[in-house]
Amino acid sequence: MQMTGAQMLIEALRLEGVTHVFGYPGGAVLNIYDEIYKQTHFKHYLTRHEQAAVVAADGYARSSGEVGVAIVTSGPGFTNAVTGIATAYADSTPMVIISGQVPTGLIGTDAFQEIDAVGISRPCTKHNYLVRNAAELPRIIKEAFYIAKSGRPGPVHIDIPKDVTAEEAAFVYPGEIKMKTYNPTYKGNLKQIKKAAEAIGKAKKPVFYIGGGAVLSDAGELVLEMLKATGIPAVETLMALGTVPHDNPLRLGMVGMHGSYAANMAMSEADLMIALGARFDDRVTGKLSEFAKHARIIHVDIDPSSIGKIVDIDYPIVGDLKNVLEEMIPEVKQTVNPERYETWRNTLKRYNEIHPLGYTDSDAVIKPQWVVEEVGRMLGDKAVVSTDVGQHQMWAAQFYPFSYQRQWITSGGLGTMGFGLPAALGAKVANPEKTVINFTGDGSILMNIHDLMTATEYRIPFVNVILNNNYLGMVRQWQTMFYQNRLAESVIDMQPDFVKLVEAFGGVGYRVTTKQEFREALEDAIKQDRIAMIDVVVNRDEHVLPMVPTGGALYNMILTDKEK
Amino acid sequence: MRDERRVISVVTLNEHGVLSRISGLFAGRGYNIESLTVAPIPGTEYSHLSIETEGNERVLEQIVKQLHKLIPVLKVTDHDKETVVEKEMALVKIPMSEAIADVEALCRAYNGSIVNTGDDVFIVMVADEPKRVKNFIHVIQKYHPKEVVLSGVVAIER
């Protein structure tokens, strides 16, 4: 069937089963938006900034497991989207981002709203395309969705010149994609898996090190089965939270810079580390020469370039975690007796008793950690939680009782302030039946504040909880600890009235200074069918602890404020 | 870990933008490209690249893996010295005032010849193993070359 490029795009999105698209129109995508106007297959959400469109699609994807789709125009539309794209790339979110481009004949002439979009997106996408004619558009869209969600997922960018969206060609949508040059390995090498299972059986102090790959591969249940079969304790990275439920006795908590004492000590003292879809990020390893010094390492990852990138691996297994675990579980049942690790489990249990994750609560001021715990007590597994970036993010990671995968939406790799609000928006669109909470800070929240309007326009209710300490808290913490308290540009004396602000956008706001007020505000906020914001005045000088200073060994943690 | 020189062969779809994906991969990670040659593989939709690079074991492993990760790349071969044939070509412009017969004899020793002559200069070509070409460039300095152009290394598995 003959179609214009714009019609092809709509048809292809329909065939890919896309039901929600986030975007912002402009000159170069007018033909596309004209077709969006005419169609009924998907709902389009107009955000108030292109970055928010991409992040909302990201939040949608992370919380649903579907491919997120965003559409932006050329030039500034695209450059505004770049931070969102890079955020998705750093955390391997499957996404397809479509941008307009100036007409083919004008490319390279410094035309109005022209920028070399594929040149910019190349290092922050899994793949990208500049479409040269309408005839190749169907194949490109099919490939883009396939690449985005297969292998190690990631964002794929398609740049479509305006004339291509008007050009007519035959629409032939490929049923299946076979790419000679791209064939991710899903099945792990059985010999390697057997060797790994033997190594687990021989270990005395093994530990599971679970990363975001466990979420991306939807391997949660198998991970838990593996834990149960072996009785081996597990640490989680920031990206994996929710994989091992908070009440699982084998859970040691988050690992890394702000990880728990037990988790970091387990990594440091283990004689075998079993990395499942984790990538040995610098925020996890601390000083490399001191990292896992006594451990042999099994590393399961679908991305071969992640294996051996940071540390040498004794048992590399390339494959999809789900597939590999399916093969590995029967093997470990042969080689492993869970009782073998009883002493090791007790040692770690004792570590957790000596230095549990905690804080000193107060009735005079609200402690930020208490807010997170209280939300957890009130909502627990009923809420999907997003965050911005900074102290509040770490407190949310440490103190929220997560129970399942995709309950936790955070920008881990890139650490993008301004992520929380649009991500919550996308998460709520994907999970209308769930309560969505965005933990944020007084710094981060203003970075995409305009998208309160989107929430109001489309009646997407969720609750922003600002842990307000009048600081860029994490910057302030580092300045206090490592720069003799010279607080360069981290003191936020000037703030908007957040209550009036959210009211101006059609939402409901609360400012609370006591625990009782917070409880009442949250109870009221989750009942609203509009966007809500609770401005929580918290203790200003609270630190995120424990902390492994940059470049320090994982086992050298600052545990209390007195030590700094 | 010590730095090593290595030639890596890449077979990639011959499509627009692919060279910038590869050069961008090196640039963005601070890896070094000593030389790079590229040409289509006759009768296919692919191109062959020979990349001469330097790095320690971990860096070289990452280069290979990252090249593999690029969607249009079909095959990456990290050549070790024993199994690869490497050649490089050099074009050198020499003033007519130099002893042309001596130069020609020298070129022949390096698998080359005079390929062009003009009023003021003549041009010679040699094609040999990269190490020998380097040696030739050193020796030819005696004849006051006006310009030297190297092709970069091309490599093929034995």
Coordinates of C-alpha atoms in Angstrom, one line a residue, chain A residues 126-531:
Chain A
K126 CA 22.5 1.8 21.2
H127 CA 22.0 2.6 17.5
N128 CA 20.7 5.4 15.3
Y129 CA 19.4 6.1 11.8
L130 CA 19.2 9.0 9.5
V131 CA 16.3 8.0 7.1
R132 CA 17.1 8.9 3.5
N133 CA 13.8 7.9 1.8
A134 CA 10.4 6.7 2.7
A135 CA 10.9 3.3 1.1
E136 CA 13.4 2.4 3.8
L137 CA 11.4 3.8 6.7
P138 CA 9.3 0.6 7.6
R139 CA 12.4 -1.6 7.8
I140 CA 14.2 1.0 9.9
I141 CA 11.4 1.3 12.4
K142 CA 11.1 -2.5 12.7
E143 CA 14.8 -2.7 13.2
A144 CA 14.8 0.1 15.8
F145 CA 12.2 -1.7 18.0
Y146 CA 14.0 -5.0 17.6
I147 CA 17.4 -3.5 18.6
A148 CA 15.9 -1.4 21.4
K149 CA 14.5 -4.4 23.2
S150 CA 16.8 -7.3 22.3
G151 CA 20.2 -8.1 23.8
R152 CA 21.3 -5.5 26.2
P153 CA 18.4 -3.0 25.7
G154 CA 18.9 0.6 25.0
P155 CA 17.5 3.7 23.2
V156 CA 17.5 3.8 19.4
H157 CA 17.1 7.1 17.7
I158 CA 15.5 7.7 14.2
D159 CA 16.1 11.0 12.6
I160 CA 13.5 11.6 9.8
P161 CA 13.9 14.6 7.4
K162 CA 10.7 16.5 6.8
D163 CA 10.5 15.6 3.0
V164 CA 10.7 11.9 3.8
T165 CA 7.6 12.3 6.0
A166 CA 5.7 13.7 3.0
E167 CA 7.2 11.3 0.4
E168 CA 5.0 8.4 -0.8
A169 CA 6.3 4.8 -1.1
A170 CA 5.0 1.3 -0.7
F171 CA 4.5 0.3 2.9
V172 CA 5.9 -3.2 3.5
Y173 CA 6.4 -4.0 7.2
P174 CA 8.8 -6.8 7.8
G175 CA 7.3 -9.7 9.8
E176 CA 10.5 -10.7 11.4
I177 CA 14.0 -9.1 11.6
K178 CA 17.1 -11.0 10.9
M179 CA 20.3 -9.0 11.0
K180 CA 23.5 -10.7 9.9
T181 CA 25.5 -8.2 11.9
Y182 CA 23.5 -8.2 15.1
N183 CA 22.8 -11.4 16.9
P184 CA 22.8 -11.2 20.7
T185 CA 23.8 -14.3 22.6
Y186 CA 20.9 -15.5 24.8
K187 CA 21.9 -19.0 25.7
G188 CA 24.9 -19.3 28.1
N189 CA 27.7 -21.7 27.4
L190 CA 26.6 -24.9 29.2
K191 CA 30.2 -25.9 30.0
Q192 CA 30.9 -22.6 31.6
I193 CA 27.6 -22.8 33.5
K194 CA 28.6 -26.2 34.9
K195 CA 32.1 -24.9 35.9
A196 CA 30.5 -22.0 37.6
A197 CA 28.1 -24.3 39.5
E198 CA 31.1 -26.4 40.6
A199 CA 32.9 -23.3 41.8
I200 CA 29.8 -22.3 43.8
G201 CA 29.7 -25.7 45.4
K202 CA 33.3 -25.4 46.5
A203 CA 33.1 -21.8 47.8
K204 CA 33.1 -21.1 51.5
K205 CA 32.0 -17.4 51.4
P206 CA 30.1 -16.8 48.2
V207 CA 27.9 -13.8 47.5
F208 CA 25.4 -12.9 44.8
Y209 CA 26.0 -9.4 43.3
I210 CA 22.8 -8.6 41.5
G211 CA 22.5 -5.7 39.0
G212 CA 20.0 -4.0 36.8
G213 CA 20.3 -6.8 34.3
A214 CA 18.2 -8.9 36.6
V215 CA 15.4 -6.3 36.1
L216 CA 15.9 -5.9 32.3
S217 CA 15.8 -9.6 31.8
D218 CA 12.8 -10.0 34.0
A219 CA 14.7 -12.7 35.9
G220 CA 13.4 -11.8 39.3
E221 CA 11.7 -15.1 40.1
L222 CA 14.7 -17.1 39.0
V223 CA 17.1 -15.0 41.0
L224 CA 15.0 -15.8 44.1
E225 CA 14.9 -19.4 43.2
M226 CA 18.6 -19.4 42.9
L227 CA 19.0 -17.8 46.3
K228 CA 16.7 -20.3 47.8
A229 CA 18.4 -23.2 46.2
T230 CA 21.8 -22.2 47.4
G231 CA 21.3 -20.2 50.6
I232 CA 23.8 -17.7 49.4
P233 CA 23.3 -14.1 50.6
A234 CA 22.8 -11.4 48.0
V235 CA 23.7 -7.7 47.6
E236 CA 21.9 -5.5 45.1
T237 CA 23.0 -2.5 43.1
L238 CA 21.0 0.7 43.0
M239 CA 19.5 -0.5 39.7
A240 CA 18.5 -4.0 41.0
L241 CA 16.4 -2.8 44.0
G242 CA 13.2 -4.7 44.2
T243 CA 14.6 -7.9 42.9
V244 CA 15.2 -9.4 46.3
P245 CA 12.2 -8.3 48.5
H246 CA 13.1 -6.3 51.6
D247 CA 12.0 -9.1 54.0
N248 CA 14.1 -11.9 52.3
P249 CA 16.5 -13.2 55.0
L250 CA 19.3 -13.5 52.4
R251 CA 19.1 -9.9 51.4
L252 CA 22.1 -7.9 52.6
G253 CA 20.9 -4.6 51.1
M254 CA 22.4 -2.2 48.6
V255 CA 26.1 -2.4 47.8
G256 CA 28.5 0.4 47.0
M257 CA 29.2 4.0 48.0
H258 CA 26.1 4.2 50.2
G259 CA 25.6 0.5 50.6
S260 CA 25.0 -1.3 53.9
Y261 CA 27.9 -2.4 56.0
A262 CA 27.0 -6.0 55.7
A263 CA 26.7 -5.8 51.9
N264 CA 30.0 -4.0 51.4
M265 CA 31.8 -6.4 53.9
A266 CA 30.3 -9.4 52.1
M267 CA 31.8 -8.1 48.8
S268 CA 35.1 -7.5 50.5
E269 CA 35.4 -10.8 52.3
A270 CA 33.8 -13.2 49.8
D271 CA 35.8 -15.9 48.2
L272 CA 33.4 -16.2 45.3
M273 CA 31.4 -13.4 43.8
I274 CA 28.5 -14.3 41.5
A275 CA 27.7 -11.2 39.4
L276 CA 24.3 -11.4 37.8
G277 CA 23.7 -8.6 35.3
A278 CA 25.9 -6.1 37.1
R279 CA 28.7 -4.1 35.5
F280 CA 31.1 -3.3 38.3
D281 CA 30.4 0.5 38.3
D282 CA 32.9 2.7 40.2
R283 CA 30.1 3.6 42.7
V284 CA 29.9 -0.1 43.5
T285 CA 33.6 -1.2 43.5
G286 CA 35.3 1.6 45.3
K287 CA 39.1 1.4 45.1
L288 CA 39.6 -1.3 42.5
S289 CA 42.9 -2.7 43.8
E290 CA 41.1 -3.5 47.1
F291 CA 37.9 -4.7 45.5
A292 CA 36.9 -8.3 46.1
K293 CA 40.6 -9.1 46.7
H294 CA 39.9 -12.6 48.0
A295 CA 37.2 -13.6 45.5
R296 CA 37.1 -15.5 42.3
I297 CA 34.4 -14.0 40.1
I298 CA 31.6 -15.5 38.0
H299 CA 30.0 -12.9 35.7
V300 CA 26.8 -13.4 33.8
D301 CA 26.0 -10.7 31.4
I302 CA 24.3 -10.4 28.0
D303 CA 26.8 -7.7 26.9
P304 CA 30.2 -9.2 26.3
S305 CA 31.9 -5.8 26.6
S306 CA 30.7 -5.6 30.2
I307 CA 32.7 -8.7 31.1
G308 CA 36.3 -8.0 32.0
K309 CA 35.9 -4.3 31.4
I310 CA 36.7 -3.3 35.0
V311 CA 37.9 -6.5 36.8
D312 CA 39.3 -9.8 35.6
I313 CA 36.7 -12.5 35.5
D314 CA 37.4 -16.2 36.3
Y315 CA 34.1 -17.6 34.9
P316 CA 32.6 -15.4 32.2
I317 CA 29.2 -16.4 31.0
V318 CA 27.7 -14.4 28.1
G319 CA 23.9 -14.8 27.9
D320 CA 20.5 -13.6 29.0
L321 CA 20.3 -13.9 32.8
K322 CA 16.9 -15.6 32.6
N323 CA 18.2 -18.3 30.3
V324 CA 21.5 -18.8 32.2
L325 CA 19.7 -19.1 35.5
E326 CA 17.3 -21.7 34.1
E327 CA 20.3 -23.8 33.2
M328 CA 22.3 -23.0 36.3
I329 CA 19.6 -23.7 38.9
P330 CA 19.4 -27.5 38.3
E331 CA 23.2 -27.6 38.2
V332 CA 23.7 -25.9 41.6
K333 CA 21.1 -28.1 43.1
Q334 CA 23.5 -30.9 42.4
T335 CA 26.7 -29.1 43.6
V336 CA 25.5 -27.0 46.4
N337 CA 24.3 -27.8 49.9
P338 CA 22.9 -24.6 51.4
E339 CA 24.0 -25.6 54.9
R340 CA 27.6 -25.3 53.8
Y341 CA 27.4 -21.5 54.1
E342 CA 25.8 -21.4 57.5
T343 CA 28.9 -19.9 59.2
W344 CA 29.3 -17.3 56.5
R345 CA 25.6 -16.3 56.7
N346 CA 26.0 -15.9 60.5
T347 CA 29.1 -13.7 60.1
L348 CA 27.2 -11.4 57.7
K349 CA 24.2 -11.5 60.0
R350 CA 26.4 -10.3 62.8
Y351 CA 27.8 -7.5 60.6
N352 CA 24.3 -6.4 60.1
E353 CA 23.6 -6.4 63.8
I354 CA 26.8 -4.5 64.6
H355 CA 26.2 -1.8 62.0
P356 CA 22.6 -1.9 60.7
L357 CA 21.4 0.7 58.3
G358 CA 19.9 3.4 60.5
Y359 CA 19.6 6.9 61.6
T360 CA 18.8 8.8 64.8
D361 CA 15.2 9.7 64.7
S362 CA 13.8 12.9 66.2
D363 CA 10.5 14.3 67.3
A364 CA 11.7 17.9 67.1
V365 CA 12.5 17.8 63.4
I366 CA 11.5 15.5 60.5
K367 CA 14.4 13.2 59.5
P368 CA 14.4 12.6 55.7
Q369 CA 15.0 8.9 56.3
W370 CA 11.8 8.8 58.4
V371 CA 9.8 10.2 55.6
V372 CA 10.9 7.4 53.3
E373 CA 10.2 4.8 55.9
E374 CA 6.8 6.3 56.7
V375 CA 5.8 6.3 53.0
G376 CA 7.0 2.7 53.0
R377 CA 4.8 1.8 56.0
M378 CA 1.8 3.6 54.6
L379 CA 2.0 2.4 51.0
G380 CA 4.6 -0.5 50.8
D381 CA 4.1 -2.6 47.7
K382 CA 1.1 -0.5 46.6
A383 CA 3.4 2.3 45.4
V384 CA 5.8 2.6 42.4
V385 CA 8.6 4.8 43.5
S386 CA 10.6 7.2 41.3
T387 CA 13.3 9.6 42.4
D388 CA 15.5 12.5 41.3
V389 CA 19.2 12.5 42.1
G390 CA 21.0 13.3 45.3
Q391 CA 20.6 12.6 49.0
H392 CA 16.9 11.9 48.8
Q393 CA 17.6 9.3 46.1
M394 CA 20.0 7.4 48.3
W395 CA 17.7 7.6 51.3
A396 CA 14.8 6.2 49.2
A397 CA 17.1 3.4 48.0
Q398 CA 18.2 2.6 51.6
F399 CA 15.0 2.9 53.5
Y400 CA 12.0 2.1 51.2
P401 CA 10.8 -1.5 51.6
F402 CA 10.8 -2.7 48.0
S403 CA 9.0 -6.0 47.2
Y404 CA 9.1 -6.5 43.4
Q405 CA 11.0 -5.5 40.2
R406 CA 10.1 -2.3 38.4
Q407 CA 8.7 -0.9 41.6
W408 CA 11.8 1.4 41.7
I409 CA 12.5 3.9 38.9
T410 CA 15.7 5.9 39.3
S411 CA 18.5 7.4 37.1
G412 CA 21.4 5.4 38.3
G413 CA 24.1 5.5 35.6
L414 CA 23.8 9.0 34.4
G415 CA 22.4 10.5 37.6
T416 CA 20.1 12.9 35.9
M417 CA 18.5 15.6 38.2
G418 CA 15.1 16.4 36.9
F419 CA 14.4 12.7 36.1
G420 CA 11.9 12.0 38.9
L421 CA 8.9 14.0 37.9
P422 CA 8.6 13.1 34.2
A423 CA 9.6 9.5 35.1
A424 CA 6.7 9.3 37.6
L425 CA 4.4 10.7 35.0
G426 CA 5.4 7.9 32.6
A427 CA 5.2 5.3 35.4
K428 CA 1.7 6.4 36.3
V429 CA 0.6 6.2 32.7
A430 CA 1.9 2.6 32.6
N431 CA 0.4 1.7 36.0
P432 CA -2.8 3.6 36.4
E433 CA -4.0 1.4 39.3
K434 CA -0.9 2.0 41.4
T435 CA 0.0 4.9 43.6
V436 CA 3.2 6.6 42.2
I437 CA 5.5 8.5 44.6
N438 CA 8.3 10.7 43.4
F439 CA 10.9 11.3 46.1
T440 CA 12.7 14.5 45.1
G441 CA 14.8 17.3 46.5
D442 CA 14.4 21.0 46.5
G443 CA 17.2 21.2 43.9
S444 CA 16.1 18.4 41.5
I445 CA 12.4 19.2 41.5
L446 CA 12.8 22.5 39.7
M447 CA 14.7 20.9 36.8
N448 CA 11.6 19.6 35.1
I449 CA 8.9 21.5 37.1
H450 CA 7.0 22.5 34.0
D451 CA 5.7 19.0 33.6
L452 CA 3.3 19.5 36.5
M453 CA 1.2 21.0 33.6
T454 CA 1.2 17.7 31.7
A455 CA 0.1 15.8 34.8
T456 CA -2.8 18.2 35.3
E457 CA -3.8 18.3 31.6
Y458 CA -4.0 14.5 31.3
R459 CA -5.2 13.9 34.9
I460 CA -2.2 11.8 35.8
P461 CA -2.2 12.0 39.6
F462 CA 1.0 11.2 41.5
V463 CA 2.6 12.5 44.7
N464 CA 5.9 14.4 44.7
V465 CA 7.5 14.3 48.1
I466 CA 10.2 17.0 48.4
L467 CA 12.8 16.3 51.1
N468 CA 13.5 20.0 51.5
N469 CA 16.7 20.9 53.3
N470 CA 17.4 24.2 51.5
Y471 CA 20.6 22.6 50.2
L472 CA 21.8 20.8 47.1
G473 CA 22.2 18.2 49.8
M474 CA 24.6 15.7 48.2
V475 CA 26.9 18.5 47.0
R476 CA 26.7 20.1 50.5
Q477 CA 27.5 16.7 52.1
W478 CA 30.7 16.4 50.0
Q479 CA 31.7 20.0 50.7
T480 CA 31.2 19.4 54.4
M481 CA 33.1 16.1 54.4
F482 CA 35.9 16.8 51.9
Y483 CA 36.1 20.6 51.4
Q484 CA 36.3 21.9 55.0
N485 CA 32.6 22.9 54.8
R486 CA 33.1 25.6 52.1
L487 CA 29.5 25.5 50.8
A488 CA 30.1 26.8 47.3
E489 CA 26.7 27.4 45.6
S490 CA 25.0 24.6 47.4
V491 CA 22.9 26.6 49.8
I492 CA 19.4 27.2 48.4
D493 CA 18.2 30.2 50.3
M494 CA 15.8 31.3 47.6
Q495 CA 12.9 28.9 46.9
P496 CA 9.5 29.2 45.4
D497 CA 6.4 28.7 47.6
F498 CA 6.0 25.1 46.5
V499 CA 2.4 25.0 47.6
K500 CA 1.4 28.0 45.5
L501 CA 3.5 26.7 42.7
V502 CA 1.7 23.3 42.4
E503 CA -1.6 25.1 42.9
A504 CA -0.8 27.4 40.0
F505 CA -0.4 24.3 37.8
G506 CA -3.8 22.9 39.0
G507 CA -2.5 20.6 41.6
V508 CA -2.6 20.4 45.4
G509 CA 0.2 21.3 47.7
Y510 CA 1.1 20.8 51.3
R511 CA 4.0 22.2 53.4
V512 CA 4.6 20.0 56.5
T513 CA 7.0 20.5 59.5
T514 CA 5.8 17.7 61.8
K515 CA 5.4 13.9 61.4
Q516 CA 1.7 14.2 62.0
E517 CA 1.3 16.8 59.3
F518 CA 3.2 14.6 56.9
R519 CA 1.0 11.6 57.6
E520 CA -2.1 13.6 57.1
A521 CA -0.8 15.3 53.9
L522 CA 0.2 11.9 52.4
E523 CA -3.2 10.4 53.2
D524 CA -4.9 13.3 51.6
A525 CA -2.5 13.5 48.6
I526 CA -3.0 9.9 47.5
K527 CA -6.8 10.3 47.5
Q528 CA -6.5 13.3 45.1
D529 CA -7.1 12.7 41.4
R530 CA -4.7 15.4 40.6
I531 CA -1.0 16.1 40.9

